Short mmCIF file of N, CA, C and O and ligand atoms in Angstrom, two decimals:
data_model
loop_
_atom_site.label_atom_id
_atom_site.label_comp_id
_atom_site.label_asym_id
_atom_site.label_seq_id
_atom_site.Cartn_x
_atom_site.Cartn_y
_atom_site.Cartn_z
N MET A 228 -3.61 -24.40 33.79
CA MET A 228 -3.87 -22.98 34.03
C MET A 228 -2.57 -22.18 33.98
O MET A 228 -1.54 -22.62 34.43
N VAL A 229 -2.68 -21.01 33.42
CA VAL A 229 -1.51 -20.13 33.35
C VAL A 229 -1.28 -19.54 34.74
O VAL A 229 -2.22 -19.16 35.42
N SER A 230 -0.05 -19.48 35.14
CA SER A 230 0.24 -18.96 36.47
C SER A 230 -0.06 -17.47 36.53
O SER A 230 -0.06 -16.77 35.53
N THR A 231 -0.29 -16.99 37.75
CA THR A 231 -0.61 -15.57 37.92
C THR A 231 0.65 -14.72 37.92
O THR A 231 0.58 -13.52 38.06
N THR A 232 1.81 -15.37 37.77
CA THR A 232 3.04 -14.61 37.73
C THR A 232 3.39 -14.21 36.29
O THR A 232 4.52 -13.92 35.98
N LEU A 233 2.36 -14.24 35.43
CA LEU A 233 2.53 -13.83 34.05
C LEU A 233 3.26 -12.49 33.99
O LEU A 233 2.88 -11.54 34.66
N ASN A 234 4.29 -12.43 33.18
CA ASN A 234 5.00 -11.17 33.03
C ASN A 234 4.51 -10.43 31.79
O ASN A 234 5.04 -10.56 30.71
N GLY A 235 3.43 -9.67 32.01
CA GLY A 235 2.82 -8.93 30.91
C GLY A 235 3.78 -7.95 30.28
O GLY A 235 3.80 -7.76 29.07
N GLU A 236 4.59 -7.31 31.14
CA GLU A 236 5.53 -6.31 30.61
C GLU A 236 6.49 -6.95 29.63
O GLU A 236 6.78 -6.40 28.56
N GLN A 237 6.99 -8.13 30.02
CA GLN A 237 7.95 -8.81 29.16
C GLN A 237 7.31 -9.19 27.82
O GLN A 237 7.91 -9.06 26.76
N LEU A 238 6.05 -9.69 27.90
CA LEU A 238 5.35 -10.07 26.68
C LEU A 238 5.17 -8.87 25.76
O LEU A 238 5.35 -8.96 24.55
N LEU A 239 4.79 -7.74 26.36
CA LEU A 239 4.58 -6.54 25.56
C LEU A 239 5.88 -6.10 24.90
O LEU A 239 5.91 -5.80 23.70
N ARG A 240 6.96 -6.09 25.69
CA ARG A 240 8.24 -5.68 25.12
C ARG A 240 8.66 -6.63 24.02
O ARG A 240 9.17 -6.22 22.98
N GLY A 241 8.41 -7.93 24.23
CA GLY A 241 8.77 -8.94 23.23
C GLY A 241 8.05 -8.70 21.92
O GLY A 241 8.51 -9.09 20.85
N ALA A 242 6.86 -8.09 22.01
CA ALA A 242 6.08 -7.82 20.80
C ALA A 242 6.30 -6.39 20.32
O ALA A 242 5.56 -5.90 19.48
N ALA A 243 7.31 -5.73 20.89
CA ALA A 243 7.64 -4.35 20.51
C ALA A 243 6.50 -3.39 20.77
O ALA A 243 6.27 -2.44 20.02
N LEU A 244 5.75 -3.64 21.85
CA LEU A 244 4.67 -2.72 22.22
C LEU A 244 5.11 -1.95 23.47
O LEU A 244 5.78 -2.51 24.34
N HIS A 245 4.71 -0.69 23.54
CA HIS A 245 5.01 0.07 24.74
C HIS A 245 4.25 -0.52 25.92
O HIS A 245 3.12 -0.97 25.76
N VAL A 246 4.89 -0.54 27.06
CA VAL A 246 4.25 -1.07 28.26
C VAL A 246 3.39 0.01 28.89
O VAL A 246 3.90 1.05 29.30
N THR A 247 2.08 -0.21 28.92
CA THR A 247 1.19 0.72 29.60
C THR A 247 0.35 -0.09 30.58
O THR A 247 0.16 -1.30 30.40
N ARG A 248 -0.15 0.56 31.62
CA ARG A 248 -0.91 -0.19 32.61
C ARG A 248 -2.17 -0.82 32.02
O ARG A 248 -2.45 -1.98 32.31
N PRO A 249 -2.94 -0.12 31.18
CA PRO A 249 -4.10 -0.79 30.58
C PRO A 249 -3.72 -2.01 29.74
O PRO A 249 -4.43 -3.02 29.74
N ARG A 250 -2.60 -1.94 29.05
CA ARG A 250 -2.18 -3.09 28.24
C ARG A 250 -1.82 -4.28 29.13
O ARG A 250 -2.21 -5.41 28.85
N VAL A 251 -1.06 -4.01 30.19
CA VAL A 251 -0.68 -5.10 31.09
C VAL A 251 -1.94 -5.67 31.74
O VAL A 251 -2.12 -6.89 31.83
N ALA A 252 -2.85 -4.80 32.16
CA ALA A 252 -4.07 -5.26 32.84
C ALA A 252 -4.94 -6.09 31.90
O ALA A 252 -5.46 -7.14 32.28
N ALA A 253 -5.09 -5.63 30.65
CA ALA A 253 -5.94 -6.37 29.71
C ALA A 253 -5.30 -7.70 29.34
O ALA A 253 -5.98 -8.73 29.27
N LEU A 254 -3.99 -7.70 29.16
CA LEU A 254 -3.28 -8.93 28.81
C LEU A 254 -3.44 -9.95 29.96
O LEU A 254 -3.74 -11.12 29.73
N THR A 255 -3.26 -9.47 31.18
CA THR A 255 -3.41 -10.35 32.33
C THR A 255 -4.84 -10.88 32.42
O THR A 255 -5.06 -12.06 32.69
N ALA A 256 -5.80 -10.02 32.16
CA ALA A 256 -7.21 -10.43 32.22
C ALA A 256 -7.49 -11.55 31.21
O ALA A 256 -8.18 -12.52 31.52
N VAL A 257 -6.94 -11.42 30.01
CA VAL A 257 -7.19 -12.45 28.99
C VAL A 257 -6.51 -13.76 29.39
O VAL A 257 -7.07 -14.84 29.20
N TYR A 258 -5.30 -13.68 29.96
CA TYR A 258 -4.62 -14.90 30.39
C TYR A 258 -5.40 -15.60 31.50
O TYR A 258 -5.46 -16.82 31.55
N GLU A 259 -5.98 -14.81 32.37
CA GLU A 259 -6.66 -15.41 33.52
C GLU A 259 -8.10 -15.80 33.23
O GLU A 259 -8.70 -16.56 33.97
N HIS A 260 -8.67 -15.26 32.15
CA HIS A 260 -10.06 -15.57 31.82
C HIS A 260 -10.15 -15.94 30.35
O HIS A 260 -10.62 -15.12 29.53
N PRO A 261 -9.71 -17.14 29.99
CA PRO A 261 -9.74 -17.52 28.57
C PRO A 261 -11.14 -17.44 27.99
O PRO A 261 -12.11 -17.82 28.66
N HIS A 262 -11.26 -16.94 26.78
CA HIS A 262 -12.53 -16.83 26.05
C HIS A 262 -13.48 -15.82 26.68
O HIS A 262 -14.68 -15.87 26.46
N ALA A 263 -12.93 -14.89 27.47
CA ALA A 263 -13.79 -13.85 28.03
C ALA A 263 -14.19 -12.88 26.93
O ALA A 263 -13.42 -12.64 25.99
N ASP A 264 -15.40 -12.32 27.04
CA ASP A 264 -15.80 -11.31 26.06
C ASP A 264 -15.30 -9.93 26.51
O ASP A 264 -14.78 -9.77 27.61
N THR A 265 -15.48 -8.96 25.63
CA THR A 265 -14.92 -7.64 25.91
C THR A 265 -15.47 -7.05 27.21
O THR A 265 -14.72 -6.49 28.01
N GLU A 266 -16.78 -7.20 27.44
CA GLU A 266 -17.38 -6.65 28.65
C GLU A 266 -16.73 -7.22 29.90
O GLU A 266 -16.46 -6.50 30.86
N SER A 267 -16.52 -8.54 29.91
CA SER A 267 -15.90 -9.16 31.09
C SER A 267 -14.48 -8.64 31.27
O SER A 267 -14.05 -8.40 32.40
N ILE A 268 -13.77 -8.48 30.17
CA ILE A 268 -12.39 -8.01 30.27
C ILE A 268 -12.36 -6.58 30.80
O ILE A 268 -11.56 -6.24 31.67
N ILE A 269 -13.31 -5.76 30.33
CA ILE A 269 -13.39 -4.38 30.84
C ILE A 269 -13.63 -4.42 32.35
O ILE A 269 -13.01 -3.68 33.12
N GLY A 270 -14.51 -5.33 32.80
CA GLY A 270 -14.79 -5.45 34.22
C GLY A 270 -13.54 -5.79 35.02
O GLY A 270 -13.27 -5.19 36.07
N VAL A 271 -12.76 -6.75 34.50
CA VAL A 271 -11.55 -7.17 35.21
C VAL A 271 -10.52 -6.04 35.23
O VAL A 271 -9.88 -5.77 36.24
N VAL A 272 -10.37 -5.37 34.08
CA VAL A 272 -9.39 -4.27 34.00
C VAL A 272 -9.77 -3.16 34.97
O VAL A 272 -8.92 -2.58 35.64
N ARG A 273 -11.08 -2.89 35.10
CA ARG A 273 -11.52 -1.83 36.01
C ARG A 273 -11.28 -2.20 37.47
O ARG A 273 -11.00 -1.33 38.30
N GLU A 274 -11.41 -3.48 37.78
CA GLU A 274 -11.11 -3.91 39.15
C GLU A 274 -9.66 -3.60 39.48
O GLU A 274 -9.30 -3.30 40.61
N ASP A 275 -8.84 -3.68 38.45
CA ASP A 275 -7.41 -3.51 38.61
C ASP A 275 -7.00 -2.04 38.59
O ASP A 275 -6.22 -1.59 39.42
N LEU A 276 -7.56 -1.29 37.66
CA LEU A 276 -7.07 0.07 37.42
C LEU A 276 -8.05 1.16 37.79
O LEU A 276 -7.74 2.33 37.67
N GLY A 277 -9.27 0.80 38.19
CA GLY A 277 -10.27 1.84 38.39
C GLY A 277 -10.91 2.18 37.06
O GLY A 277 -10.97 1.35 36.17
N GLU A 278 -11.37 3.40 36.94
CA GLU A 278 -12.12 3.80 35.75
C GLU A 278 -11.25 3.81 34.48
O GLU A 278 -10.26 4.52 34.40
N VAL A 279 -11.63 2.98 33.52
CA VAL A 279 -10.96 2.95 32.22
C VAL A 279 -12.10 2.93 31.20
O VAL A 279 -13.07 2.21 31.38
N SER A 280 -11.98 3.73 30.16
CA SER A 280 -13.09 3.81 29.20
C SER A 280 -13.17 2.53 28.37
O SER A 280 -12.18 1.83 28.17
N HIS A 281 -14.40 2.24 27.91
CA HIS A 281 -14.61 1.10 27.02
C HIS A 281 -13.68 1.22 25.83
O HIS A 281 -13.02 0.27 25.44
N GLN A 282 -13.64 2.43 25.26
CA GLN A 282 -12.85 2.62 24.05
C GLN A 282 -11.38 2.29 24.30
O GLN A 282 -10.73 1.67 23.46
N ALA A 283 -10.87 2.68 25.46
CA ALA A 283 -9.47 2.42 25.77
C ALA A 283 -9.21 0.91 25.78
O ALA A 283 -8.20 0.44 25.25
N VAL A 284 -10.14 0.17 26.38
CA VAL A 284 -9.94 -1.28 26.46
C VAL A 284 -10.10 -1.91 25.07
O VAL A 284 -9.32 -2.79 24.70
N TYR A 285 -11.06 -1.44 24.29
CA TYR A 285 -11.20 -1.92 22.91
C TYR A 285 -9.90 -1.72 22.14
O TYR A 285 -9.41 -2.59 21.43
N ASP A 286 -9.35 -0.50 22.28
CA ASP A 286 -8.12 -0.18 21.56
C ASP A 286 -6.97 -1.09 21.99
O ASP A 286 -6.19 -1.56 21.16
N VAL A 287 -6.88 -1.32 23.30
CA VAL A 287 -5.81 -2.18 23.82
C VAL A 287 -5.98 -3.60 23.27
O VAL A 287 -5.02 -4.22 22.80
N LEU A 288 -7.22 -4.11 23.29
CA LEU A 288 -7.46 -5.47 22.81
C LEU A 288 -7.11 -5.58 21.33
O LEU A 288 -6.55 -6.58 20.88
N ARG A 289 -7.42 -4.54 20.59
CA ARG A 289 -7.11 -4.56 19.16
C ARG A 289 -5.59 -4.59 18.95
O ARG A 289 -5.09 -5.36 18.13
N ALA A 290 -4.88 -3.76 19.73
CA ALA A 290 -3.41 -3.72 19.60
C ALA A 290 -2.79 -5.06 19.99
O ALA A 290 -1.87 -5.55 19.32
N LEU A 291 -3.28 -5.65 21.07
CA LEU A 291 -2.73 -6.93 21.53
C LEU A 291 -3.00 -8.04 20.52
O LEU A 291 -2.17 -8.91 20.27
N THR A 292 -4.20 -7.98 19.90
CA THR A 292 -4.54 -8.98 18.89
C THR A 292 -3.67 -8.80 17.66
O THR A 292 -3.12 -9.78 17.12
N ALA A 293 -3.49 -7.55 17.22
CA ALA A 293 -2.68 -7.28 16.04
C ALA A 293 -1.23 -7.72 16.26
O ALA A 293 -0.56 -8.16 15.34
N ALA A 294 -0.77 -7.61 17.51
CA ALA A 294 0.61 -7.98 17.82
C ALA A 294 0.76 -9.50 17.99
O ALA A 294 1.86 -10.00 18.20
N GLY A 295 -0.36 -10.21 17.96
CA GLY A 295 -0.30 -11.67 18.09
C GLY A 295 -0.16 -12.16 19.52
O GLY A 295 0.12 -13.33 19.76
N LEU A 296 -0.36 -11.26 20.49
CA LEU A 296 -0.23 -11.69 21.89
C LEU A 296 -1.49 -12.39 22.37
O LEU A 296 -1.45 -13.21 23.28
N ILE A 297 -2.62 -12.02 21.79
CA ILE A 297 -3.87 -12.69 22.13
C ILE A 297 -4.59 -13.00 20.83
O ILE A 297 -4.26 -12.45 19.77
N ARG A 298 -5.56 -13.88 20.92
CA ARG A 298 -6.31 -14.26 19.74
C ARG A 298 -7.77 -13.89 19.96
O ARG A 298 -8.31 -14.06 21.05
N ARG A 299 -8.37 -13.37 18.91
CA ARG A 299 -9.77 -12.97 18.99
C ARG A 299 -10.58 -14.03 18.27
O ARG A 299 -10.26 -14.40 17.14
N ILE A 300 -11.59 -14.53 18.91
CA ILE A 300 -12.47 -15.48 18.23
C ILE A 300 -13.88 -14.91 18.28
O ILE A 300 -14.23 -14.19 19.22
N GLN A 301 -14.65 -15.22 17.28
CA GLN A 301 -16.03 -14.75 17.29
C GLN A 301 -16.93 -15.79 16.65
O GLN A 301 -17.20 -15.76 15.45
N PRO A 302 -17.40 -16.74 17.47
CA PRO A 302 -18.33 -17.74 16.93
C PRO A 302 -19.56 -17.00 16.39
O PRO A 302 -19.95 -15.98 16.96
N SER A 303 -20.15 -17.49 15.31
CA SER A 303 -21.26 -16.75 14.73
C SER A 303 -22.38 -16.61 15.74
O SER A 303 -22.68 -17.53 16.51
N GLY A 304 -22.97 -15.44 15.82
CA GLY A 304 -24.03 -15.17 16.77
C GLY A 304 -23.52 -14.83 18.14
O GLY A 304 -24.29 -14.54 19.06
N SER A 305 -22.21 -14.86 18.32
CA SER A 305 -21.63 -14.57 19.63
C SER A 305 -20.86 -13.26 19.57
O SER A 305 -20.51 -12.78 18.50
N VAL A 306 -20.62 -12.68 20.74
CA VAL A 306 -19.76 -11.50 20.77
C VAL A 306 -18.31 -11.98 20.64
O VAL A 306 -18.02 -13.16 20.79
N ALA A 307 -17.41 -11.04 20.36
CA ALA A 307 -15.99 -11.39 20.26
C ALA A 307 -15.47 -11.83 21.61
O ALA A 307 -15.85 -11.29 22.65
N ARG A 308 -14.60 -12.82 21.59
CA ARG A 308 -13.97 -13.30 22.81
C ARG A 308 -12.48 -13.35 22.57
O ARG A 308 -12.03 -13.47 21.44
N TYR A 309 -11.73 -13.29 23.66
CA TYR A 309 -10.28 -13.24 23.54
C TYR A 309 -9.64 -14.35 24.35
O TYR A 309 -10.16 -14.75 25.39
N GLU A 310 -8.50 -14.83 23.87
CA GLU A 310 -7.78 -15.86 24.60
C GLU A 310 -6.29 -15.66 24.40
O GLU A 310 -5.84 -15.04 23.43
N SER A 311 -5.53 -16.25 25.32
CA SER A 311 -4.08 -16.08 25.28
C SER A 311 -3.39 -17.23 24.56
O SER A 311 -2.20 -17.20 24.33
N ARG A 312 -4.16 -18.26 24.23
CA ARG A 312 -3.57 -19.41 23.57
C ARG A 312 -3.50 -19.11 22.07
O ARG A 312 -4.48 -19.28 21.34
N VAL A 313 -2.34 -18.67 21.62
CA VAL A 313 -2.21 -18.25 20.23
C VAL A 313 -1.27 -19.19 19.47
O VAL A 313 -0.46 -19.89 20.04
N GLY A 314 -1.42 -19.20 18.16
CA GLY A 314 -0.43 -19.84 17.32
C GLY A 314 -0.47 -21.35 17.24
O GLY A 314 0.42 -21.96 16.68
N ASP A 315 -1.49 -22.01 17.82
CA ASP A 315 -1.49 -23.47 17.74
C ASP A 315 -2.67 -24.01 16.94
O ASP A 315 -2.90 -25.20 16.92
N ASN A 316 -3.39 -23.14 16.28
CA ASN A 316 -4.50 -23.58 15.43
C ASN A 316 -5.48 -24.49 16.16
O ASN A 316 -6.02 -25.43 15.59
N HIS A 317 -5.72 -24.24 17.45
CA HIS A 317 -6.72 -25.07 18.13
C HIS A 317 -8.13 -24.58 17.77
O HIS A 317 -8.30 -23.50 17.23
N HIS A 318 -9.09 -25.40 18.04
CA HIS A 318 -10.47 -25.09 17.67
C HIS A 318 -11.31 -24.86 18.92
O HIS A 318 -10.81 -24.95 20.03
N HIS A 319 -12.57 -24.61 18.70
CA HIS A 319 -13.46 -24.34 19.83
C HIS A 319 -14.75 -25.11 19.72
O HIS A 319 -15.23 -25.36 18.62
N VAL A 320 -15.26 -25.46 20.88
CA VAL A 320 -16.58 -26.06 20.94
C VAL A 320 -17.45 -25.03 21.67
O VAL A 320 -17.04 -24.47 22.69
N VAL A 321 -18.59 -24.71 21.08
CA VAL A 321 -19.44 -23.65 21.61
C VAL A 321 -20.81 -24.21 21.94
O VAL A 321 -21.40 -24.94 21.14
N CYS A 322 -21.32 -23.87 23.12
CA CYS A 322 -22.65 -24.33 23.51
C CYS A 322 -23.71 -23.42 22.88
O CYS A 322 -23.66 -22.21 23.02
N ARG A 323 -24.64 -24.03 22.17
CA ARG A 323 -25.70 -23.26 21.51
C ARG A 323 -26.62 -22.61 22.52
O ARG A 323 -27.31 -21.63 22.21
N SER A 324 -26.68 -23.16 23.71
CA SER A 324 -27.64 -22.66 24.68
C SER A 324 -27.06 -21.54 25.55
O SER A 324 -27.59 -20.44 25.60
N CYS A 325 -25.92 -21.78 26.20
CA CYS A 325 -25.40 -20.77 27.13
C CYS A 325 -24.18 -20.03 26.59
O CYS A 325 -23.71 -19.07 27.20
N GLY A 326 -23.65 -20.47 25.45
CA GLY A 326 -22.52 -19.75 24.87
C GLY A 326 -21.17 -20.12 25.44
O GLY A 326 -20.15 -19.53 25.09
N PHE A 327 -21.13 -21.10 26.34
CA PHE A 327 -19.86 -21.54 26.92
C PHE A 327 -18.91 -21.99 25.81
O PHE A 327 -19.31 -22.66 24.87
N VAL A 328 -17.65 -21.59 25.93
CA VAL A 328 -16.64 -21.93 24.92
C VAL A 328 -15.51 -22.72 25.56
O VAL A 328 -15.04 -22.36 26.64
N ALA A 329 -15.09 -23.80 24.92
CA ALA A 329 -13.94 -24.56 25.41
C ALA A 329 -12.99 -24.82 24.26
O ALA A 329 -13.39 -24.78 23.08
N ASP A 330 -11.73 -25.08 24.60
CA ASP A 330 -10.72 -25.36 23.58
C ASP A 330 -10.79 -26.81 23.13
O ASP A 330 -11.03 -27.70 23.93
N VAL A 331 -10.56 -27.04 21.86
CA VAL A 331 -10.45 -28.39 21.31
C VAL A 331 -9.17 -28.43 20.49
O VAL A 331 -8.97 -27.61 19.60
N ASP A 332 -8.29 -29.35 20.83
CA ASP A 332 -7.05 -29.45 20.08
C ASP A 332 -7.33 -29.90 18.66
O ASP A 332 -8.33 -30.55 18.39
N CYS A 333 -6.42 -29.58 17.78
CA CYS A 333 -6.53 -30.00 16.40
C CYS A 333 -6.66 -31.53 16.36
O CYS A 333 -5.97 -32.23 17.10
N ALA A 334 -7.52 -32.04 15.48
CA ALA A 334 -7.88 -33.45 15.52
C ALA A 334 -6.70 -34.40 15.38
O ALA A 334 -6.65 -35.41 16.04
N VAL A 335 -5.73 -34.07 14.55
CA VAL A 335 -4.66 -35.03 14.29
C VAL A 335 -3.28 -34.52 14.74
O VAL A 335 -2.26 -35.06 14.37
N GLY A 336 -3.25 -33.47 15.55
CA GLY A 336 -1.97 -33.02 16.06
C GLY A 336 -1.37 -31.88 15.26
O GLY A 336 -1.57 -30.72 15.61
N THR A 337 -0.67 -32.18 14.19
CA THR A 337 -0.17 -31.10 13.35
C THR A 337 -1.32 -30.54 12.55
O THR A 337 -2.11 -31.25 12.07
N THR A 338 -1.55 -29.39 12.46
CA THR A 338 -2.53 -28.62 11.71
C THR A 338 -3.05 -29.20 10.39
O THR A 338 -2.88 -28.57 9.34
N PRO A 339 -3.66 -30.38 10.39
CA PRO A 339 -4.13 -30.96 9.13
C PRO A 339 -5.23 -30.14 8.48
O PRO A 339 -5.38 -30.15 7.27
N CYS A 340 -5.97 -29.40 9.31
CA CYS A 340 -7.08 -28.63 8.75
C CYS A 340 -6.58 -27.51 7.86
O CYS A 340 -7.35 -26.90 7.13
N LEU A 341 -5.29 -27.21 7.95
CA LEU A 341 -4.75 -26.16 7.10
C LEU A 341 -4.55 -26.64 5.67
O LEU A 341 -4.34 -25.86 4.77
N THR A 342 -4.54 -27.96 5.50
CA THR A 342 -4.37 -28.50 4.16
C THR A 342 -5.72 -28.50 3.45
O THR A 342 -6.46 -29.47 3.50
N ALA A 343 -6.03 -27.39 2.85
CA ALA A 343 -7.32 -27.27 2.17
C ALA A 343 -7.34 -28.15 0.94
O ALA A 343 -6.31 -28.36 0.30
N SER A 344 -8.52 -28.70 0.61
CA SER A 344 -8.60 -29.56 -0.57
C SER A 344 -8.36 -28.74 -1.83
O SER A 344 -7.90 -29.26 -2.84
N ASP A 345 -8.66 -27.46 -1.77
CA ASP A 345 -8.33 -26.55 -2.88
C ASP A 345 -7.99 -25.21 -2.26
O ASP A 345 -8.86 -24.55 -1.69
N ASP A 346 -6.71 -24.83 -2.34
CA ASP A 346 -6.31 -23.59 -1.65
C ASP A 346 -6.47 -22.36 -2.52
O ASP A 346 -6.18 -21.25 -2.10
N HIS A 347 -6.93 -22.52 -3.76
CA HIS A 347 -7.14 -21.40 -4.67
C HIS A 347 -5.91 -20.51 -4.78
O HIS A 347 -6.02 -19.30 -4.98
N GLY A 348 -4.74 -21.08 -4.56
CA GLY A 348 -3.50 -20.32 -4.68
C GLY A 348 -3.16 -19.49 -3.47
O GLY A 348 -2.16 -18.78 -3.45
N PHE A 349 -3.98 -19.56 -2.43
CA PHE A 349 -3.73 -18.77 -1.22
C PHE A 349 -2.58 -19.37 -0.42
O PHE A 349 -2.39 -20.59 -0.41
N ALA A 350 -1.82 -18.53 0.30
CA ALA A 350 -0.90 -19.01 1.32
C ALA A 350 -1.70 -19.07 2.62
O ALA A 350 -1.81 -18.08 3.33
N ILE A 351 -2.30 -20.19 2.90
CA ILE A 351 -3.22 -20.31 4.04
C ILE A 351 -2.44 -20.46 5.34
O ILE A 351 -1.50 -21.24 5.42
N ASP A 352 -2.80 -19.67 6.35
CA ASP A 352 -2.11 -19.80 7.63
C ASP A 352 -3.06 -20.06 8.79
O ASP A 352 -2.68 -20.14 9.94
N GLU A 353 -4.33 -20.18 8.51
CA GLU A 353 -5.26 -20.44 9.61
C GLU A 353 -6.51 -21.11 9.09
O GLU A 353 -6.97 -20.82 7.97
N ALA A 354 -7.04 -22.03 9.87
CA ALA A 354 -8.33 -22.63 9.56
C ALA A 354 -9.19 -22.48 10.79
O ALA A 354 -8.75 -22.73 11.90
N GLU A 355 -10.39 -22.00 10.61
CA GLU A 355 -11.26 -21.80 11.75
C GLU A 355 -12.32 -22.88 11.78
O GLU A 355 -13.14 -22.98 10.87
N VAL A 356 -12.27 -23.71 12.79
CA VAL A 356 -13.24 -24.78 12.93
C VAL A 356 -13.99 -24.55 14.24
O VAL A 356 -13.38 -24.34 15.27
N THR A 357 -15.28 -24.54 14.17
CA THR A 357 -16.07 -24.39 15.40
C THR A 357 -17.05 -25.54 15.51
O THR A 357 -17.80 -25.82 14.58
N TYR A 358 -16.98 -26.23 16.62
CA TYR A 358 -17.92 -27.31 16.87
C TYR A 358 -19.07 -26.73 17.68
O TYR A 358 -18.85 -26.01 18.65
N TRP A 359 -20.27 -27.03 17.28
CA TRP A 359 -21.44 -26.51 18.00
C TRP A 359 -22.20 -27.64 18.66
O TRP A 359 -22.29 -28.75 18.13
N GLY A 360 -22.78 -27.35 19.80
CA GLY A 360 -23.60 -28.35 20.47
C GLY A 360 -24.10 -27.81 21.79
O GLY A 360 -24.14 -26.60 21.99
N LEU A 361 -24.45 -28.71 22.68
CA LEU A 361 -24.88 -28.31 24.02
C LEU A 361 -23.83 -28.75 25.01
O LEU A 361 -23.34 -29.88 24.95
N CYS A 362 -23.46 -27.87 25.93
CA CYS A 362 -22.49 -28.25 26.95
C CYS A 362 -23.14 -29.24 27.92
O CYS A 362 -24.36 -29.43 27.90
N LEU A 363 -22.32 -29.83 28.75
CA LEU A 363 -22.81 -30.84 29.68
C LEU A 363 -23.93 -30.28 30.56
O LEU A 363 -24.97 -30.91 30.75
N GLY A 364 -23.68 -29.09 31.09
CA GLY A 364 -24.67 -28.47 31.98
C GLY A 364 -25.99 -28.29 31.29
O GLY A 364 -27.06 -28.61 31.83
N CYS A 365 -25.98 -27.78 30.05
CA CYS A 365 -27.22 -27.49 29.34
C CYS A 365 -27.93 -28.78 28.91
O CYS A 365 -29.14 -28.87 28.97
N SER A 366 -27.17 -29.78 28.46
CA SER A 366 -27.83 -31.01 28.03
C SER A 366 -28.40 -31.75 29.24
O SER A 366 -29.46 -32.37 29.15
N THR A 367 -27.73 -31.64 30.39
CA THR A 367 -28.26 -32.26 31.60
C THR A 367 -29.54 -31.57 32.02
O THR A 367 -30.53 -32.20 32.39
N ALA A 368 -29.54 -30.23 31.94
CA ALA A 368 -30.71 -29.46 32.34
C ALA A 368 -31.91 -29.82 31.46
O ALA A 368 -33.04 -29.88 31.91
N LEU A 369 -31.64 -30.06 30.16
CA LEU A 369 -32.71 -30.37 29.22
C LEU A 369 -33.33 -31.73 29.50
O LEU A 369 -34.53 -31.92 29.39
N SER A 370 -32.48 -32.70 29.86
CA SER A 370 -32.96 -34.07 29.99
C SER A 370 -33.54 -34.34 31.38
O SER A 370 -34.08 -35.41 31.62
N SER A 371 -33.41 -33.38 32.30
CA SER A 371 -33.93 -33.68 33.65
C SER A 371 -35.27 -32.99 33.88
O SER A 371 -35.65 -32.09 33.15
ZN1 ZN B 530 -24.42 -24.60 27.84
ZN1 ZN B 531 -9.34 -21.23 22.76
#
């Protein structure tokens, strides 16, 4: 777990972004709630700052994603979710029933999935792999 002493201001400055309270609050929310969707993040930011518009939080999330401070994932059929674990090409396992998302490390360590069998001349920098299934809770509920 990431410690709660996360220095959002430092991260923002490191990414050449102006430090604003909504940015720090949203960044902290994503660090503390990996794979949270936008609505949940808005809820957490509001607990922190009081009334903040949806649009303001959307804009902040977009800026943080563009700056590479957070990563946006969107499993098909799911809403967008955000996480602070960036730059390691990890994958996700998604529950078909409840939508729970967990991290899965790359299968062989160094990003082998980036080695496409045919890259069509692209400079590939990311491979998106999503494993689908039922989480433990949902499969247990089904079998009992
Ligand atoms: Zn589930
Ligand atoms: Zn993740």
